[in-house]
Tab-separated table of C-alpha atoms in Angstrom:
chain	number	residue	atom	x	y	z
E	1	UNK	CA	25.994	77.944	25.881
E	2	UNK	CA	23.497	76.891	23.157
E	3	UNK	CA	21.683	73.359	23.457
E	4	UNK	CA	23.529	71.072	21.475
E	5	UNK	CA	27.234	72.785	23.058
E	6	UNK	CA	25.383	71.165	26.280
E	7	UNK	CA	24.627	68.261	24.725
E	8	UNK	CA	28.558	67.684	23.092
E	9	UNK	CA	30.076	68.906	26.359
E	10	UNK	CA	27.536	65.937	28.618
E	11	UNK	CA	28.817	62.973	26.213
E	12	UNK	CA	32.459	64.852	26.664
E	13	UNK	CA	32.281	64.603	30.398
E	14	UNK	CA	31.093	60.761	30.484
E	15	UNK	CA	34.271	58.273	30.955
E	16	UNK	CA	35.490	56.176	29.273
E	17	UNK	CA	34.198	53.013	31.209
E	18	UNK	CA	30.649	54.344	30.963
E	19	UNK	CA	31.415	55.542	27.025
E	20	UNK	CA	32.790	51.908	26.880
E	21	UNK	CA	29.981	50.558	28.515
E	22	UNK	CA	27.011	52.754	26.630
E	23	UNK	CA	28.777	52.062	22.850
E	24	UNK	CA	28.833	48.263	23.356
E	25	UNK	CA	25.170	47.585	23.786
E	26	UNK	CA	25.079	49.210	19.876
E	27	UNK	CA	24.174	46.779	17.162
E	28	UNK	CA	27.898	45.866	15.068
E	29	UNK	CA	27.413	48.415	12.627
E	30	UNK	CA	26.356	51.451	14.856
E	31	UNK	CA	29.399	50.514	16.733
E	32	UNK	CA	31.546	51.150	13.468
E	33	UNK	CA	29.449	53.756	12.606
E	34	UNK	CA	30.006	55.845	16.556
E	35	UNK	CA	34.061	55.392	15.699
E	36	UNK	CA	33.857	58.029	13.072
E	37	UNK	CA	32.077	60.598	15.402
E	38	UNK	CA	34.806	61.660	17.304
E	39	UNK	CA	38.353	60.825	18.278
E	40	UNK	CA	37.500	59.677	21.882
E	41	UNK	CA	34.549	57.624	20.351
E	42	UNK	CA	37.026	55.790	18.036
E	43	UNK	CA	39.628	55.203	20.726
E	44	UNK	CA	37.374	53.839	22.816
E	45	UNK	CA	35.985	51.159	20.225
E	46	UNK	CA	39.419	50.498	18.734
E	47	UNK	CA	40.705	49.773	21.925
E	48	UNK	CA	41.899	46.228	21.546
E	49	UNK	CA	40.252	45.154	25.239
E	50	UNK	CA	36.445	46.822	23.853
E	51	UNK	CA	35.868	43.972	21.443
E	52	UNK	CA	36.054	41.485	24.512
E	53	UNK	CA	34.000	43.391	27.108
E	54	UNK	CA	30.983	44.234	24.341
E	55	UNK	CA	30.722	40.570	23.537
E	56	UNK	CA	30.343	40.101	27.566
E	57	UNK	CA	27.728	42.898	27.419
E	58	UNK	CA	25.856	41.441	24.804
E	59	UNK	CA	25.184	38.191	22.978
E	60	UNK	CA	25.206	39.103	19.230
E	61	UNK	CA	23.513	36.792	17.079
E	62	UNK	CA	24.868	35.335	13.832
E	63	UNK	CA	24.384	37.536	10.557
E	64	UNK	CA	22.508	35.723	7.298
E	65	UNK	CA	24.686	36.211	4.401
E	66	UNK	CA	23.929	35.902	0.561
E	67	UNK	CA	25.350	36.072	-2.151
E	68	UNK	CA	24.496	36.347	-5.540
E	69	UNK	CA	27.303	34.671	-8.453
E	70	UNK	CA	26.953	35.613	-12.412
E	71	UNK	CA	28.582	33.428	-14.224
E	72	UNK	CA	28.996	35.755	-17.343
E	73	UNK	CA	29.484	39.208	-16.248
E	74	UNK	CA	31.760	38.534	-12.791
E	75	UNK	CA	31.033	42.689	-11.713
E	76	UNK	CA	27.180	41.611	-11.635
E	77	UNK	CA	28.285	39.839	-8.410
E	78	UNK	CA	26.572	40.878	-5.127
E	79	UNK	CA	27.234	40.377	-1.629
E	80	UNK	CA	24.945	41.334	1.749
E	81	UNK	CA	24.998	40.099	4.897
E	82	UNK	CA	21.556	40.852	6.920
E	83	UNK	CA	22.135	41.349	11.309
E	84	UNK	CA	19.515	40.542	13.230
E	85	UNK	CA	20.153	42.641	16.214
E	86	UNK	CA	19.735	45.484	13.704
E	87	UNK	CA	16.910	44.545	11.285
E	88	UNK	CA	19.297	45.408	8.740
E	89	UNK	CA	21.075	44.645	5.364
E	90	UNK	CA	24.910	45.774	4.457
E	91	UNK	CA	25.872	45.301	1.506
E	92	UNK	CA	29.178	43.821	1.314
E	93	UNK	CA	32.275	43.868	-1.426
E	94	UNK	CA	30.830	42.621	-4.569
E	95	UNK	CA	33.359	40.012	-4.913
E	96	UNK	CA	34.509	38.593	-1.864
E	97	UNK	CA	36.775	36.228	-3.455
E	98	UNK	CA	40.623	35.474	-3.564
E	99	UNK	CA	40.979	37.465	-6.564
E	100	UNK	CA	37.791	39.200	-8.436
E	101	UNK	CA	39.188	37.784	-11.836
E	102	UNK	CA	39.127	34.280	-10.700
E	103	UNK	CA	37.095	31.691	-11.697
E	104	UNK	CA	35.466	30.199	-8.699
E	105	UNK	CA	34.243	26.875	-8.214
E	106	UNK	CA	32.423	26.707	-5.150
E	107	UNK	CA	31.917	29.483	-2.398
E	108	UNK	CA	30.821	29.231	1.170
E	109	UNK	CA	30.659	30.066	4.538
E	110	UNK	CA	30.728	29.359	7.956
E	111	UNK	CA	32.237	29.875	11.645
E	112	UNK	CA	33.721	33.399	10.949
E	113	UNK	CA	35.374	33.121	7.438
E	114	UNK	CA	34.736	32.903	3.942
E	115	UNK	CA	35.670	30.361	2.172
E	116	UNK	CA	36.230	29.592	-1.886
E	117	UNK	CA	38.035	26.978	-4.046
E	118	UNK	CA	39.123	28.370	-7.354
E	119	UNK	CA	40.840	25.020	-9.193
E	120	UNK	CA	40.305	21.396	-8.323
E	121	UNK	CA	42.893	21.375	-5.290
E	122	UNK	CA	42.842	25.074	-4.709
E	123	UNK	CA	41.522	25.967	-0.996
E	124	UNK	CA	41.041	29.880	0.655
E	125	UNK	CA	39.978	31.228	3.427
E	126	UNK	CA	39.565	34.785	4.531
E	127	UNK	CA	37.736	36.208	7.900
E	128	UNK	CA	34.157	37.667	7.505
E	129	UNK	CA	33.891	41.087	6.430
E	130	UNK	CA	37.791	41.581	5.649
E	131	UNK	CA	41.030	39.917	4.349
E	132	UNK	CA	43.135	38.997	3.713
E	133	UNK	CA	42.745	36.015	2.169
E	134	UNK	CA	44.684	32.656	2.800
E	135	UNK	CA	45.805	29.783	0.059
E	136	UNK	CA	45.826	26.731	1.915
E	137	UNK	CA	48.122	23.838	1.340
E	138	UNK	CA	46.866	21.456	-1.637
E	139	UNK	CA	44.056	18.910	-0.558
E	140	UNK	CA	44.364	15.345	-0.837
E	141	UNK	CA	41.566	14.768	-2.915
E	142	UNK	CA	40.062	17.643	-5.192
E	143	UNK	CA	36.208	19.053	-4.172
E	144	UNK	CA	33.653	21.424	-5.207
E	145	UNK	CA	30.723	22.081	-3.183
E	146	UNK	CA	31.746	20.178	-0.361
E	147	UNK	CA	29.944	21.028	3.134
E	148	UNK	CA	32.916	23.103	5.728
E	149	UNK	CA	32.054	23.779	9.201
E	150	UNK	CA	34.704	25.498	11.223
E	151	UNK	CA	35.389	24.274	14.998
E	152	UNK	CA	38.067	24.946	18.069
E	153	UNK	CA	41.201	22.384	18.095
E	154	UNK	CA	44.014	23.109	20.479
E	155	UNK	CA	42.754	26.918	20.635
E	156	UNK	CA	42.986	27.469	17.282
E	157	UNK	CA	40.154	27.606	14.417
E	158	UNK	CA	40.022	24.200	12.178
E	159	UNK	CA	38.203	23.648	9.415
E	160	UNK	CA	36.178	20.736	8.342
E	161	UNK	CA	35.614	19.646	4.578
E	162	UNK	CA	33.394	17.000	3.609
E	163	UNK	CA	32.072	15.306	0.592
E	164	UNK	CA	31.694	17.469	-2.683
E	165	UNK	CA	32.086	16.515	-6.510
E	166	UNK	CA	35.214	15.421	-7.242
E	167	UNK	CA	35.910	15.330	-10.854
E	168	UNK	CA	38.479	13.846	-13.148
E	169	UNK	CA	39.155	15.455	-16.827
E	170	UNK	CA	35.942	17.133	-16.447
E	171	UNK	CA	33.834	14.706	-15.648
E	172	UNK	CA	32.600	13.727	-12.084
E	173	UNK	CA	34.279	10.671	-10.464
E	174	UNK	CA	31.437	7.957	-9.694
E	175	UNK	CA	34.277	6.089	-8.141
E	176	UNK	CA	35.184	9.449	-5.334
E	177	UNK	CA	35.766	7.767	-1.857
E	178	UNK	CA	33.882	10.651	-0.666
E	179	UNK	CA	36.780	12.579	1.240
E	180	UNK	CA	36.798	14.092	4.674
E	181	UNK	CA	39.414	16.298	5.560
E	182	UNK	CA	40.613	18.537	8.311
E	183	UNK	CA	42.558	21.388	7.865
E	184	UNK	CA	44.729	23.069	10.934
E	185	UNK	CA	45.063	26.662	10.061
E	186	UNK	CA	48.087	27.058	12.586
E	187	UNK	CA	50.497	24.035	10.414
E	188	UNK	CA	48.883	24.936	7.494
E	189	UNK	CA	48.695	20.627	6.788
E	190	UNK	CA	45.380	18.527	5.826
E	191	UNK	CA	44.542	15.639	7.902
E	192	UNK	CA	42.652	12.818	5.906
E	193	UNK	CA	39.451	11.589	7.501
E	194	UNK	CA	37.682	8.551	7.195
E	195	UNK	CA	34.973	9.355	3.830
E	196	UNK	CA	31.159	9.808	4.573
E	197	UNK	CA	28.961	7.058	4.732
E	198	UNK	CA	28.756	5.021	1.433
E	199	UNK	CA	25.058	6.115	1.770
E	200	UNK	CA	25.762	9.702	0.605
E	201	UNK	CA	27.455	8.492	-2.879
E	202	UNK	CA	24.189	8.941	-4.446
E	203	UNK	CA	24.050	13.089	-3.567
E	204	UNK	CA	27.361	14.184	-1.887
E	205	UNK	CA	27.397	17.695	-2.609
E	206	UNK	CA	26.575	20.512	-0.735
E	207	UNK	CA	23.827	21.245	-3.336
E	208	UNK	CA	21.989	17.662	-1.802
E	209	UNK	CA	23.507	18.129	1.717
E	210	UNK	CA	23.309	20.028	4.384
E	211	UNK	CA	25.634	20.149	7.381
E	212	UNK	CA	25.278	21.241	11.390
E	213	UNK	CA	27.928	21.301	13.829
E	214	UNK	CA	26.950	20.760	17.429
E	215	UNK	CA	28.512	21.922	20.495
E	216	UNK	CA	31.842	22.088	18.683
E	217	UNK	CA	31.848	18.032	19.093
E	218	UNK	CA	29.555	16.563	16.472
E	219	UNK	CA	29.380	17.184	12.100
E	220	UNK	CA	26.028	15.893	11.521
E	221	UNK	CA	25.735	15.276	7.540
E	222	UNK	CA	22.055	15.161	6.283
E	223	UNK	CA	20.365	14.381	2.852
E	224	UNK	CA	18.456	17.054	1.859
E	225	UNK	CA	16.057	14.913	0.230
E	226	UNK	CA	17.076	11.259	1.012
E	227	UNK	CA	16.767	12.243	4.786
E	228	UNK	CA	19.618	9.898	5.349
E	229	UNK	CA	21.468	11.614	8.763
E	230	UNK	CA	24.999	10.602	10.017
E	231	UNK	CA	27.464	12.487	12.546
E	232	UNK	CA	31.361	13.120	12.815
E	233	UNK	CA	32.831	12.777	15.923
E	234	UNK	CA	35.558	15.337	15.729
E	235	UNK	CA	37.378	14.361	18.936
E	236	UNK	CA	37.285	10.417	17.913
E	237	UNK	CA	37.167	10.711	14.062
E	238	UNK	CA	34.625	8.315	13.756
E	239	UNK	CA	31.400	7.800	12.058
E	240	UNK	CA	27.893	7.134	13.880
E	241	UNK	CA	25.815	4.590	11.745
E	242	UNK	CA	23.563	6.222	9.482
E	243	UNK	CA	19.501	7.193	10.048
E	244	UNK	CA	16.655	8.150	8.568
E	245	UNK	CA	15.085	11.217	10.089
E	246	UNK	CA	12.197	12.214	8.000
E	247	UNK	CA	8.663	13.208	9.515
E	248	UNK	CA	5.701	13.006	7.815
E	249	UNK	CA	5.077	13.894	4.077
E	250	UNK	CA	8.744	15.805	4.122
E	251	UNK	CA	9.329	16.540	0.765
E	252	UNK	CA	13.013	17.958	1.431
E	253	UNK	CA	14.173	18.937	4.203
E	254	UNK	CA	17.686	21.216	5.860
E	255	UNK	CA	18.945	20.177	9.263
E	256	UNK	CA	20.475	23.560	11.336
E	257	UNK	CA	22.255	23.421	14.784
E	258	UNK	CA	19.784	25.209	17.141
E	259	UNK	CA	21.877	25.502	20.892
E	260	UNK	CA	22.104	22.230	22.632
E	261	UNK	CA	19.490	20.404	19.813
E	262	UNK	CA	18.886	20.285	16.314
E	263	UNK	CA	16.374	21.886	14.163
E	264	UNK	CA	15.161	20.467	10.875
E	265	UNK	CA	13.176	22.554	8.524
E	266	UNK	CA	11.667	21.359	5.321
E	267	UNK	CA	8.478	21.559	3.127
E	268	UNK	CA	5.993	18.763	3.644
E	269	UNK	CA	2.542	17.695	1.856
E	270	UNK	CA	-0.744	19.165	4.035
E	271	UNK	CA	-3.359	16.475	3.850
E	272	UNK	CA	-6.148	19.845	4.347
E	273	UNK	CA	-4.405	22.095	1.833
E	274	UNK	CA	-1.143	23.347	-0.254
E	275	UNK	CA	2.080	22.532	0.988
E	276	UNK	CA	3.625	23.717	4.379
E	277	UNK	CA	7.522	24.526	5.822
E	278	UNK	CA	7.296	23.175	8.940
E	279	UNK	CA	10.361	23.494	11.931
E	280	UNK	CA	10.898	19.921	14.445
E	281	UNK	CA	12.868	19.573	17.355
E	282	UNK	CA	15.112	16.854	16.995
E	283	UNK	CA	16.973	14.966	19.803
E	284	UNK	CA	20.706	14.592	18.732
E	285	UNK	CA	21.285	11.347	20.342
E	286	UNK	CA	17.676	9.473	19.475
E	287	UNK	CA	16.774	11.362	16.393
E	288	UNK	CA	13.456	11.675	17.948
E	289	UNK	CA	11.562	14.629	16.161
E	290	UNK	CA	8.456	17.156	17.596
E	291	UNK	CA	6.655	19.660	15.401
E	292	UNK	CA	7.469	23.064	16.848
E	293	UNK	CA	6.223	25.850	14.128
E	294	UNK	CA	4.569	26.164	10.566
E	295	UNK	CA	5.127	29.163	8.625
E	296	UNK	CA	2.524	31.132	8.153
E	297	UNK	CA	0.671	30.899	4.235
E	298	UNK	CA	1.036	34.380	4.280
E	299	UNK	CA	4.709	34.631	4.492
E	300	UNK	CA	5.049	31.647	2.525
E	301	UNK	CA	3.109	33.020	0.003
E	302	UNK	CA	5.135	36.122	0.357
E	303	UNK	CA	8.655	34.521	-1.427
E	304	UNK	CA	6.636	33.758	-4.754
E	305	UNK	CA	5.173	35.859	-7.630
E	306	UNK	CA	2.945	33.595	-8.100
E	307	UNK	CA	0.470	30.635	-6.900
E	308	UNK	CA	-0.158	29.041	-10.201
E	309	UNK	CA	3.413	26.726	-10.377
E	310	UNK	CA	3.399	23.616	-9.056
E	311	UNK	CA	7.287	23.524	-8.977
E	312	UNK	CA	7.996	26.964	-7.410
E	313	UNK	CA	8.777	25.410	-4.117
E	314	UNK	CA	11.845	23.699	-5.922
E	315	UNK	CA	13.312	26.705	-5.148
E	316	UNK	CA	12.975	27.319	-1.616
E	317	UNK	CA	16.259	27.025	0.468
E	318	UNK	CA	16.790	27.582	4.479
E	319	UNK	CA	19.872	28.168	6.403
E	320	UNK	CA	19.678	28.785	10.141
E	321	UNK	CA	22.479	28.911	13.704
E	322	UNK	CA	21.513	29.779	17.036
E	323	UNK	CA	17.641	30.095	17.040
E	324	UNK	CA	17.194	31.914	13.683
E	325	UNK	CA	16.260	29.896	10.560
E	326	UNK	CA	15.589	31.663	7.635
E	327	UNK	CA	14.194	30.776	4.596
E	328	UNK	CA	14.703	31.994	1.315
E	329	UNK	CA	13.979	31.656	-2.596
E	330	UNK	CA	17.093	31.426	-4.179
E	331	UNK	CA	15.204	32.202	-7.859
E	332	UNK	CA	14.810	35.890	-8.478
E	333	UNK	CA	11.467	36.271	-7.463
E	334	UNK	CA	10.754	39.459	-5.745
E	335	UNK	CA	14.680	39.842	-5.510
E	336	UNK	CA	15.977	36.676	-3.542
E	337	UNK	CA	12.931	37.782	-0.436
E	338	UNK	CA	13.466	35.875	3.212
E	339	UNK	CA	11.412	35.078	6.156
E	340	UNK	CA	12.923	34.513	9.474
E	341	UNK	CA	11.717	32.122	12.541
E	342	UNK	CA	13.485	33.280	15.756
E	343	UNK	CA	12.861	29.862	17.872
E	344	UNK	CA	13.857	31.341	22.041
E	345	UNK	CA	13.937	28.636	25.093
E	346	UNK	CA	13.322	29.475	28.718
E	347	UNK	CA	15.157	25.704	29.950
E	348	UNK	CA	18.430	24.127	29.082
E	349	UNK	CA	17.555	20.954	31.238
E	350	UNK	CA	18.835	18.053	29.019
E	351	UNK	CA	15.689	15.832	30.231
E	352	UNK	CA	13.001	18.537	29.354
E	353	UNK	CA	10.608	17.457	26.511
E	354	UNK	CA	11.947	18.518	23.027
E	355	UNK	CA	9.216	21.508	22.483
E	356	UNK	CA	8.722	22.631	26.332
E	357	UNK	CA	9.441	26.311	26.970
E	358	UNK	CA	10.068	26.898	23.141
E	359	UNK	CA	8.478	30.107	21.609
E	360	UNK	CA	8.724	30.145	17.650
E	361	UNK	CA	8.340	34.014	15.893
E	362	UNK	CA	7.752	34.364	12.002
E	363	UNK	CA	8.440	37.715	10.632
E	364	UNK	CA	9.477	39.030	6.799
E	365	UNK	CA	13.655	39.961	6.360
E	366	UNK	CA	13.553	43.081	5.000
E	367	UNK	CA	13.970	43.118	0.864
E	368	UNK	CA	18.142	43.772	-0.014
E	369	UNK	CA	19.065	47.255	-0.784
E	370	UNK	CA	19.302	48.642	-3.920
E	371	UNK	CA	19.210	47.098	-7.122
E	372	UNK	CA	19.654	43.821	-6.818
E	373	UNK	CA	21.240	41.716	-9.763
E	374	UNK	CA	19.686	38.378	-11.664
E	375	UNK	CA	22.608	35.375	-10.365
E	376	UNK	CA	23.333	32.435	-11.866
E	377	UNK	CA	23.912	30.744	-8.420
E	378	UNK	CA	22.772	32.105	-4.631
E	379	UNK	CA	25.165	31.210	-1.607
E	380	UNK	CA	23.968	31.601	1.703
E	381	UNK	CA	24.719	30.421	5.395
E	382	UNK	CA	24.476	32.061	8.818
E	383	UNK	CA	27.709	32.965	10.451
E	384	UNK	CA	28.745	34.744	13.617
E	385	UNK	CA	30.742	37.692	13.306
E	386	UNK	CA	33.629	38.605	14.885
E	387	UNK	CA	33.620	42.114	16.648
E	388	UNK	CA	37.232	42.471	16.643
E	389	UNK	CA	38.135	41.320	13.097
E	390	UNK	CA	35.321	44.152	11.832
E	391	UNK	CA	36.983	46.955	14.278
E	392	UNK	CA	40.391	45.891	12.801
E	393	UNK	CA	41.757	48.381	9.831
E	394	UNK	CA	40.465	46.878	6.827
E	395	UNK	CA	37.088	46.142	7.867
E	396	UNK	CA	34.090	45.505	5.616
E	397	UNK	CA	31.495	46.879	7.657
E	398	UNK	CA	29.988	50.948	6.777
């Protein structure tokens, strides 16, 4: 018997608890990837119970997804979605959209699915990585680029839409009541909210908001550059009165949900030198704030062609879940590059200091693969993704 018949005949004679056991500590795509070896390989990992035991195995941390929209030329379209516990891109369908011919107004992300509106009342939804997709029942009040975070309600996924343009004959309605609604995916019905916070009239759109959901309980709404910070109770459907969370010489800033606290991450003026994106701790319930990392000029450097433009940093976004916040340059520079903090805790005490026990690690996301196209418009958000929906038939992942 030659060496590799000794080899195939060893995995052959493993069973299929310790198969089960080996092929779940695999990053999401390997796992995908082992199902095509052989046929005992891909009924182990298809097995509807393996999808439940690997995520027992092992935490998987949320993917980073971007994607690029041309406005002219709708096949120029591009779609990756980078996984940490890989170091790797995929590149996804090019148009992950209702229909590839549609015009769409607003695209986004979050909690598992995709999510795109492609007419003023027109809402879809589709699960990460595959279909199909889902019209929902007409809103009550038209948006585009309105912040959706996706939490549990009665054991099923809900989804929560708030702010975004609303316009009227094509122009944008200064009078919008600034809508919140929630959608139940099992009745297929919207329930109207109380609006945001008259405070937010002045930028209510995702592209001057950001949005963090906390412990499945609390839709924090912040100002991107008015710092202006307010929080949805989803069990009461109330409002909390609205803050100012803004640390010294911020110039703009993106709050993330970061475990049990929030993260805000923004560029702010160095009195010794060029700006800095800094990363702060931030108490949910006092808004109280700590420094916890600076990127390194290096890496900052890194997303730019250039040193000589004052405005350049105009272009710097950040999206971030669970301990990873990256930031990226949404301008074509170097191809849409990324760097990556990976904040880790050693306490969960609720009375510990906001930076004890926190480590904070800066490294470079590897550049996208292939040729990357020149977009109109970048979308990006973190997202966990779901082991089972990928495994299904249909799945996006290769």
């Amino acid at each position: 018997m030659t060496t590799t018949e000794n080899r195939t005949a060893g995995w052959a004679s493993l069973s299929w608890d310790l198969t089960e056991l080996i092929l779940s500590y695999l990053p999401l795509r390997s796992i995908v990837r082992a199902g095509a070896v052989c046929r005992q390989w891909r009924a182990v990992v298809t097995d509807p119970a393996f999808a439940a035991r690997a995520a027992a195995t092992r935490q998987r941390r949320p993917w980073f997804f971007l994607c690029g929209q041309n406005n002219v030329v709708l096949r120029k379209n591009q779609a990756f979605g980078f996984d940490p516990d890989a170091g790797e891109w995929v590149a996804l369908p090019p148009s992950p959209h209702p229909s590839a011919a549609a015009h769409v107004d607003c695209f986004s992300g979050a909690g598992g699915f995709f999510f795109a509106t492609t007419s003023s009342t027109r809402f879809c939804y589709a699960p990460l990585l595959r279909g199909p997709w889902r019209e929902t029942s007409p809103l009550h009040f038209s948006r585009c680029n309105p912040l959706v975070g996706v939490f549990a309600g009665s054991g099923r996924p809900r989804f929560i839409v708030a702010g975004g343009a609303r316009f009227v004959g094509g122009l944008v309605d200064i009078e919008d009541r600034l809508a919140v609604e929630i959608y139940d995916t099992a009745s297929d019905s919207w329930e109207l909210c109380p609006p945001l916070p008259p405070d937010y009239r002045g930028g209510n759109s995702s592209q001057w908001l950001s949005g963090a959901l906390l412990d499945g309980r609390l839709f924090f709404v912040f100002g991107i550059y008015s710092c202006s910070v307010a929080a949805f109770d989803l069990g009461r459907r109330a409002w909390t009165g609205v803050r100012t969370l803004q640390p010294p010489g911020v110039l703009f800033s993106f709050l993330l949900a970061c475990g049990d606290r929030l993260v805000l991450a923004g560029l702010c003026n160095s009195p010794d030198g060029p700006p800095c994106f800094a990363l702060w701790a931030v108490d949910p319930r006092t808004m109280d704030f700590a420094e916890i990392a600076v990127m390194p000029h290096d890496l900052l450097a890194s997303l730019f062609d250039t040193d000589d433009d004052d405005n350049k940093f105009a272009s710097l976004k950040c999206v971030g879940l669970d301990g990873l916040v990256y930031v990226f340059n949404e301008d074509h520079h170097k191809a849409y590059p990324a760097c990556v903090c990976e904040i880790t805790t050693t306490t969960t005490s609720s009375s510990a200091p906001l930076t004890q026990n926190l480590t904070c690690r800066w490294s470079k996301v590897p550049p996208l693969p292939g040729t990357v196209n020149r977009f109109h418009k970048v979308i990006a958000f973190c997202s966990p993704v779901v082991l089972r929906a990928v495994l299904a038939p249909g799945g996006g992942v290769h």
